[in-house]
């Protein structure tokens, strides 16, 4: 599969001030994210990013090799922030059930509070088929998240709240639900009530815990 998003364009020799490296990188990444949401990946150019960030194209090329490099860094940073949010939500919770319910709340919260996340994801999914680096980043994100879900569900197995086989099934189901609901809410926000969807999902998962308890 091809690893190219688009051509590099011309470089300038403009150099950023010393000590501004991290600030400039974050500035460019944030600007690129906004440009993707507004224009999409295919229509995006280095000049667009430079204009949005308020810097020269030379500054951009000082930190990033080309357009693909910027796009991949945006994807990594987007997933990093999403992962951090999930971890912070779970950190103060003790039981497997509480963590699962918090995760469900996060699934239904993100499309409403941060729709840009799924707009970005839609753009990158379209690129992943022909860009192995992009595909690998997406796969790594979902594998790590699936592993994390499995870990906290395993806690429920150890306390006899969940059946062991659910630790294999629920992580995949949760990821599929999160992706599907997010995409639908982003593209067609009036198609369903997200609050009602959250309530329904919690009832379904509640049954999994109740069923295990009745089978003891």
PDB file of C-alpha atoms in Angstrom:
ATOM      1  CA  UNK A   1       0.000   0.000   0.000  1.00  0.00           C
ATOM      2  CA  UNK A   2       1.162   3.539  -0.742  1.00  0.00           C
ATOM      3  CA  UNK A   3       2.478   5.671   2.099  1.00  0.00           C
ATOM      4  CA  UNK A   4       1.804   9.013   0.435  1.00  0.00           C
ATOM      5  CA  UNK A   5      -1.046  11.374   1.197  1.00  0.00           C
ATOM      6  CA  UNK A   6      -0.006  14.107  -1.231  1.00  0.00           C
ATOM      7  CA  UNK A   7       3.026  15.968  -2.557  1.00  0.00           C
ATOM      8  CA  UNK A   8       5.407  17.850  -0.283  1.00  0.00           C
ATOM      9  CA  UNK A   9       5.384  21.292  -1.881  1.00  0.00           C
ATOM     10  CA  UNK A  10       8.200  23.852  -1.736  1.00  0.00           C
ATOM     11  CA  UNK A  11      10.358  24.479   1.302  1.00  0.00           C
ATOM     12  CA  UNK A  12      11.542  27.749   2.753  1.00  0.00           C
ATOM     13  CA  UNK A  13      14.492  28.385   5.035  1.00  0.00           C
ATOM     14  CA  UNK A  14      12.533  30.325   7.649  1.00  0.00           C
ATOM     15  CA  UNK A  15      13.653  29.126  11.084  1.00  0.00           C
ATOM     16  CA  UNK A  16      11.655  29.374  14.332  1.00  0.00           C
ATOM     17  CA  UNK A  17      13.000  31.055  17.424  1.00  0.00           C
ATOM     18  CA  UNK A  18      14.952  28.969  19.924  1.00  0.00           C
ATOM     19  CA  UNK A  19      12.738  27.579  22.694  1.00  0.00           C
ATOM     20  CA  UNK A  20       9.585  27.628  20.569  1.00  0.00           C
ATOM     21  CA  UNK A  21       9.898  24.069  19.257  1.00  0.00           C
ATOM     22  CA  UNK A  22       7.129  22.385  21.263  1.00  0.00           C
ATOM     23  CA  UNK A  23       4.822  25.375  21.016  1.00  0.00           C
ATOM     24  CA  UNK A  24       5.238  25.525  17.246  1.00  0.00           C
ATOM     25  CA  UNK A  25       4.673  21.798  16.796  1.00  0.00           C
ATOM     26  CA  UNK A  26       1.467  21.932  18.820  1.00  0.00           C
ATOM     27  CA  UNK A  27       0.411  25.054  16.943  1.00  0.00           C
ATOM     28  CA  UNK A  28       0.838  23.315  13.589  1.00  0.00           C
ATOM     29  CA  UNK A  29      -0.871  20.114  14.752  1.00  0.00           C
ATOM     30  CA  UNK A  30      -3.873  22.053  16.091  1.00  0.00           C
ATOM     31  CA  UNK A  31      -4.110  24.080  12.889  1.00  0.00           C
ATOM     32  CA  UNK A  32      -3.937  20.919  10.782  1.00  0.00           C
ATOM     33  CA  UNK A  33      -6.709  19.351  12.831  1.00  0.00           C
ATOM     34  CA  UNK A  34      -8.953  22.359  12.199  1.00  0.00           C
ATOM     35  CA  UNK A  35      -8.148  22.309   8.492  1.00  0.00           C
ATOM     36  CA  UNK A  36      -9.014  18.607   8.219  1.00  0.00           C
ATOM     37  CA  UNK A  37     -12.386  19.201   9.872  1.00  0.00           C
ATOM     38  CA  UNK A  38     -13.093  22.105   7.528  1.00  0.00           C
ATOM     39  CA  UNK A  39     -11.655  20.834   4.228  1.00  0.00           C
ATOM     40  CA  UNK A  40     -10.878  17.150   4.588  1.00  0.00           C
ATOM     41  CA  UNK A  41      -7.540  15.418   4.077  1.00  0.00           C
ATOM     42  CA  UNK A  42      -7.539  15.377   0.282  1.00  0.00           C
ATOM     43  CA  UNK A  43      -8.129  19.114  -0.139  1.00  0.00           C
ATOM     44  CA  UNK A  44      -5.670  20.086   2.569  1.00  0.00           C
ATOM     45  CA  UNK A  45      -2.390  21.783   1.608  1.00  0.00           C
ATOM     46  CA  UNK A  46       0.687  22.906   3.517  1.00  0.00           C
ATOM     47  CA  UNK A  47      -0.226  26.493   2.643  1.00  0.00           C
ATOM     48  CA  UNK A  48      -3.637  25.995   4.261  1.00  0.00           C
ATOM     49  CA  UNK A  49      -2.005  24.764   7.457  1.00  0.00           C
ATOM     50  CA  UNK A  50       0.515  27.612   7.467  1.00  0.00           C
ATOM     51  CA  UNK A  51      -2.231  30.198   7.048  1.00  0.00           C
ATOM     52  CA  UNK A  52      -4.358  28.626   9.780  1.00  0.00           C
ATOM     53  CA  UNK A  53      -1.392  28.381  12.163  1.00  0.00           C
ATOM     54  CA  UNK A  54      -0.142  31.877  11.367  1.00  0.00           C
ATOM     55  CA  UNK A  55       3.345  30.682  10.435  1.00  0.00           C
ATOM     56  CA  UNK A  56       5.373  30.345   7.255  1.00  0.00           C
ATOM     57  CA  UNK A  57       5.592  27.097   5.307  1.00  0.00           C
ATOM     58  CA  UNK A  58       9.294  27.110   6.195  1.00  0.00           C
ATOM     59  CA  UNK A  59       8.459  26.789   9.887  1.00  0.00           C
ATOM     60  CA  UNK A  60       6.217  23.816   9.126  1.00  0.00           C
ATOM     61  CA  UNK A  61       8.918  22.057   7.111  1.00  0.00           C
ATOM     62  CA  UNK A  62      11.383  22.636   9.937  1.00  0.00           C
ATOM     63  CA  UNK A  63       9.330  20.271  12.126  1.00  0.00           C
ATOM     64  CA  UNK A  64       7.599  17.988   9.642  1.00  0.00           C
ATOM     65  CA  UNK A  65       8.932  16.225   6.558  1.00  0.00           C
ATOM     66  CA  UNK A  66       5.819  16.676   4.439  1.00  0.00           C
ATOM     67  CA  UNK A  67       2.051  16.636   4.522  1.00  0.00           C
ATOM     68  CA  UNK A  68       1.885  12.955   5.385  1.00  0.00           C
ATOM     69  CA  UNK A  69       4.178  13.456   8.365  1.00  0.00           C
ATOM     70  CA  UNK A  70       1.895  16.183   9.742  1.00  0.00           C
ATOM     71  CA  UNK A  71      -1.228  14.100   9.177  1.00  0.00           C
ATOM     72  CA  UNK A  72       0.224  11.094  10.964  1.00  0.00           C
ATOM     73  CA  UNK A  73       1.279  13.246  13.919  1.00  0.00           C
ATOM     74  CA  UNK A  74      -2.240  14.699  14.121  1.00  0.00           C
ATOM     75  CA  UNK A  75      -3.689  11.180  14.199  1.00  0.00           C
ATOM     76  CA  UNK A  76      -1.273  10.058  16.925  1.00  0.00           C
ATOM     77  CA  UNK A  77      -1.988  13.142  19.028  1.00  0.00           C
ATOM     78  CA  UNK A  78      -5.753  12.735  18.602  1.00  0.00           C
ATOM     79  CA  UNK A  79      -5.600   9.137  19.792  1.00  0.00           C
ATOM     80  CA  UNK A  80      -3.259  10.037  22.654  1.00  0.00           C
ATOM     81  CA  UNK A  81      -5.697  12.621  23.995  1.00  0.00           C
ATOM     82  CA  UNK A  82      -8.616  10.212  23.631  1.00  0.00           C
ATOM     83  CA  UNK A  83      -6.701   7.499  25.471  1.00  0.00           C
ATOM     84  CA  UNK A  84      -5.735   9.918  28.261  1.00  0.00           C
ATOM     85  CA  UNK A  85      -9.375  10.922  28.695  1.00  0.00           C
ATOM     86  CA  UNK A  86     -10.472   7.303  29.075  1.00  0.00           C
ATOM     87  CA  UNK A  87      -7.707   6.568  31.581  1.00  0.00           C
ATOM     88  CA  UNK A  88      -8.521   9.643  33.667  1.00  0.00           C
ATOM     89  CA  UNK A  89     -12.191   8.685  33.750  1.00  0.00           C
ATOM     90  CA  UNK A  90     -11.406   5.180  34.984  1.00  0.00           C
ATOM     91  CA  UNK A  91      -8.608   5.998  37.437  1.00  0.00           C
ATOM     92  CA  UNK A  92     -10.733   6.836  40.522  1.00  0.00           C
ATOM     93  CA  UNK A  93     -13.088   3.871  40.052  1.00  0.00           C
ATOM     94  CA  UNK A  94     -12.686   0.521  41.782  1.00  0.00           C
ATOM     95  CA  UNK A  95     -15.203  -2.021  40.532  1.00  0.00           C
ATOM     96  CA  UNK A  96     -15.351  -3.566  37.088  1.00  0.00           C
ATOM     97  CA  UNK A  97     -19.005  -2.580  36.774  1.00  0.00           C
ATOM     98  CA  UNK A  98     -18.342   1.071  37.611  1.00  0.00           C
ATOM     99  CA  UNK A  99     -15.535   1.191  35.062  1.00  0.00           C
ATOM    100  CA  UNK A 100     -17.742  -0.367  32.401  1.00  0.00           C
ATOM    101  CA  UNK A 101     -20.539   2.123  33.027  1.00  0.00           C
ATOM    102  CA  UNK A 102     -18.076   5.022  32.973  1.00  0.00           C
ATOM    103  CA  UNK A 103     -16.803   3.733  29.652  1.00  0.00           C
ATOM    104  CA  UNK A 104     -20.341   3.651  28.281  1.00  0.00           C
ATOM    105  CA  UNK A 105     -20.810   7.244  29.398  1.00  0.00           C
ATOM    106  CA  UNK A 106     -17.602   8.181  27.617  1.00  0.00           C
ATOM    107  CA  UNK A 107     -18.753   6.428  24.429  1.00  0.00           C
ATOM    108  CA  UNK A 108     -21.942   8.485  24.327  1.00  0.00           C
ATOM    109  CA  UNK A 109     -20.273  11.679  25.560  1.00  0.00           C
ATOM    110  CA  UNK A 110     -17.540  12.075  22.936  1.00  0.00           C
ATOM    111  CA  UNK A 111     -19.714  12.400  19.782  1.00  0.00           C
ATOM    112  CA  UNK A 112     -21.791  15.146  21.408  1.00  0.00           C
ATOM    113  CA  UNK A 113     -19.047  17.042  23.235  1.00  0.00           C
ATOM    114  CA  UNK A 114     -16.221  16.545  20.726  1.00  0.00           C
ATOM    115  CA  UNK A 115     -17.681  15.789  17.269  1.00  0.00           C
ATOM    116  CA  UNK A 116     -14.398  16.779  15.620  1.00  0.00           C
ATOM    117  CA  UNK A 117     -12.900  13.511  16.892  1.00  0.00           C
ATOM    118  CA  UNK A 118     -15.151  11.481  14.618  1.00  0.00           C
ATOM    119  CA  UNK A 119     -14.867  13.913  11.710  1.00  0.00           C
ATOM    120  CA  UNK A 120     -11.117  13.373  11.905  1.00  0.00           C
ATOM    121  CA  UNK A 121     -11.563   9.628  12.213  1.00  0.00           C
ATOM    122  CA  UNK A 122     -13.800   9.484   9.142  1.00  0.00           C
ATOM    123  CA  UNK A 123     -11.123  11.275   7.123  1.00  0.00           C
ATOM    124  CA  UNK A 124      -8.367   8.960   8.322  1.00  0.00           C
ATOM    125  CA  UNK A 125     -10.405   5.801   7.788  1.00  0.00           C
ATOM    126  CA  UNK A 126     -10.744   6.828   4.155  1.00  0.00           C
ATOM    127  CA  UNK A 127      -6.941   7.032   3.913  1.00  0.00           C
ATOM    128  CA  UNK A 128      -6.124   3.856   5.830  1.00  0.00           C
ATOM    129  CA  UNK A 129      -6.830   1.433   2.992  1.00  0.00           C
ATOM    130  CA  UNK A 130      -4.030   2.923   0.895  1.00  0.00           C
ATOM    131  CA  UNK A 131      -1.711   4.116   3.640  1.00  0.00           C
ATOM    132  CA  UNK A 132      -0.129   1.443   5.811  1.00  0.00           C
ATOM    133  CA  UNK A 133       1.269   3.843   8.413  1.00  0.00           C
ATOM    134  CA  UNK A 134      -2.152   5.365   8.932  1.00  0.00           C
ATOM    135  CA  UNK A 135      -3.761   1.925   9.163  1.00  0.00           C
ATOM    136  CA  UNK A 136      -1.148   0.760  11.678  1.00  0.00           C
ATOM    137  CA  UNK A 137      -1.764   3.749  13.973  1.00  0.00           C
ATOM    138  CA  UNK A 138      -5.516   3.129  13.937  1.00  0.00           C
ATOM    139  CA  UNK A 139      -5.087  -0.596  14.596  1.00  0.00           C
ATOM    140  CA  UNK A 140      -2.686   0.061  17.460  1.00  0.00           C
ATOM    141  CA  UNK A 141      -5.136   2.482  19.079  1.00  0.00           C
ATOM    142  CA  UNK A 142      -8.012   0.014  18.953  1.00  0.00           C
ATOM    143  CA  UNK A 143      -5.877  -2.918  20.089  1.00  0.00           C
ATOM    144  CA  UNK A 144      -4.621  -0.958  23.085  1.00  0.00           C
ATOM    145  CA  UNK A 145      -8.132   0.155  23.977  1.00  0.00           C
ATOM    146  CA  UNK A 146      -9.470  -3.382  23.600  1.00  0.00           C
ATOM    147  CA  UNK A 147      -6.699  -4.646  25.881  1.00  0.00           C
ATOM    148  CA  UNK A 148      -7.549  -2.006  28.476  1.00  0.00           C
ATOM    149  CA  UNK A 149     -11.244  -2.972  28.446  1.00  0.00           C
ATOM    150  CA  UNK A 150     -10.299  -6.634  28.794  1.00  0.00           C
ATOM    151  CA  UNK A 151      -8.183  -5.843  31.853  1.00  0.00           C
ATOM    152  CA  UNK A 152     -10.920  -4.103  33.797  1.00  0.00           C
ATOM    153  CA  UNK A 153     -13.498  -6.723  32.800  1.00  0.00           C
ATOM    154  CA  UNK A 154     -11.131  -9.428  34.022  1.00  0.00           C
ATOM    155  CA  UNK A 155     -11.435  -7.814  37.425  1.00  0.00           C
ATOM    156  CA  UNK A 156     -15.163  -8.602  37.258  1.00  0.00           C
ATOM    157  CA  UNK A 157     -14.390 -12.242  36.494  1.00  0.00           C
ATOM    158  CA  UNK A 158     -12.075 -12.457  39.494  1.00  0.00           C
ATOM    159  CA  UNK A 159     -14.809 -11.086  41.772  1.00  0.00           C
ATOM    160  CA  UNK A 160     -17.344 -13.478  40.170  1.00  0.00           C
ATOM    161  CA  UNK A 161     -19.408 -10.623  38.721  1.00  0.00           C
ATOM    162  CA  UNK A 162     -18.880 -11.612  35.079  1.00  0.00           C
ATOM    163  CA  UNK A 163     -18.591 -14.804  33.082  1.00  0.00           C
ATOM    164  CA  UNK A 164     -15.043 -15.358  31.717  1.00  0.00           C
ATOM    165  CA  UNK A 165     -16.146 -15.491  28.066  1.00  0.00           C
ATOM    166  CA  UNK A 166     -17.491 -11.942  28.311  1.00  0.00           C
ATOM    167  CA  UNK A 167     -13.942 -10.613  28.596  1.00  0.00           C
ATOM    168  CA  UNK A 168     -13.456 -11.712  24.982  1.00  0.00           C
ATOM    169  CA  UNK A 169     -16.803 -10.512  23.642  1.00  0.00           C
ATOM    170  CA  UNK A 170     -17.560  -7.237  25.427  1.00  0.00           C
ATOM    171  CA  UNK A 171     -14.372  -5.332  24.440  1.00  0.00           C
ATOM    172  CA  UNK A 172     -15.079  -5.879  20.746  1.00  0.00           C
ATOM    173  CA  UNK A 173     -18.763  -5.030  21.193  1.00  0.00           C
ATOM    174  CA  UNK A 174     -17.952  -1.834  23.107  1.00  0.00           C
ATOM    175  CA  UNK A 175     -15.492  -0.667  20.467  1.00  0.00           C
ATOM    176  CA  UNK A 176     -17.957  -1.416  17.675  1.00  0.00           C
ATOM    177  CA  UNK A 177     -20.711   0.440  19.527  1.00  0.00           C
ATOM    178  CA  UNK A 178     -18.477   3.410  20.200  1.00  0.00           C
ATOM    179  CA  UNK A 179     -17.378   3.661  16.590  1.00  0.00           C
ATOM    180  CA  UNK A 180     -20.836   3.119  15.122  1.00  0.00           C
ATOM    181  CA  UNK A 181     -22.669   5.483  17.455  1.00  0.00           C
ATOM    182  CA  UNK A 182     -20.017   8.141  17.041  1.00  0.00           C
ATOM    183  CA  UNK A 183     -20.135   7.991  13.258  1.00  0.00           C
ATOM    184  CA  UNK A 184     -23.935   8.117  13.139  1.00  0.00           C
ATOM    185  CA  UNK A 185     -24.184  10.944  15.667  1.00  0.00           C
ATOM    186  CA  UNK A 186     -21.567  12.962  13.793  1.00  0.00           C
ATOM    187  CA  UNK A 187     -23.071  12.504  10.327  1.00  0.00           C
ATOM    188  CA  UNK A 188     -26.745  12.508  11.346  1.00  0.00           C
ATOM    189  CA  UNK A 189     -27.122  14.035  14.831  1.00  0.00           C
ATOM    190  CA  UNK A 190     -30.925  13.985  14.709  1.00  0.00           C
ATOM    191  CA  UNK A 191     -31.180  10.264  13.967  1.00  0.00           C
ATOM    192  CA  UNK A 192     -31.398   9.190  17.622  1.00  0.00           C
ATOM    193  CA  UNK A 193     -31.239  10.430  21.212  1.00  0.00           C
ATOM    194  CA  UNK A 194     -27.770   9.739  22.617  1.00  0.00           C
ATOM    195  CA  UNK A 195     -28.949   9.977  26.243  1.00  0.00           C
ATOM    196  CA  UNK A 196     -31.544   7.268  25.624  1.00  0.00           C
ATOM    197  CA  UNK A 197     -28.909   5.188  23.869  1.00  0.00           C
ATOM    198  CA  UNK A 198     -26.638   5.439  26.915  1.00  0.00           C
ATOM    199  CA  UNK A 199     -29.481   4.294  29.171  1.00  0.00           C
ATOM    200  CA  UNK A 200     -30.230   1.319  26.909  1.00  0.00           C
ATOM    201  CA  UNK A 201     -26.574   0.276  26.793  1.00  0.00           C
ATOM    202  CA  UNK A 202     -26.320   0.399  30.573  1.00  0.00           C
ATOM    203  CA  UNK A 203     -29.389  -1.829  30.900  1.00  0.00           C
ATOM    204  CA  UNK A 204     -27.865  -4.367  28.521  1.00  0.00           C
ATOM    205  CA  UNK A 205     -24.597  -4.434  30.458  1.00  0.00           C
ATOM    206  CA  UNK A 206     -26.447  -4.508  33.776  1.00  0.00           C
ATOM    207  CA  UNK A 207     -28.094  -7.722  32.611  1.00  0.00           C
ATOM    208  CA  UNK A 208     -24.676  -9.287  32.046  1.00  0.00           C
ATOM    209  CA  UNK A 209     -23.762  -8.669  35.679  1.00  0.00           C
ATOM    210  CA  UNK A 210     -27.195  -9.709  36.989  1.00  0.00           C
ATOM    211  CA  UNK A 211     -27.182 -12.923  34.963  1.00  0.00           C
ATOM    212  CA  UNK A 212     -23.812 -13.902  36.379  1.00  0.00           C
ATOM    213  CA  UNK A 213     -25.079 -13.238  39.893  1.00  0.00           C
ATOM    214  CA  UNK A 214     -28.148 -15.417  39.374  1.00  0.00           C
ATOM    215  CA  UNK A 215     -25.991 -18.255  38.038  1.00  0.00           C
ATOM    216  CA  UNK A 216     -23.776 -18.432  41.127  1.00  0.00           C
TER     217      UNK A 216
END
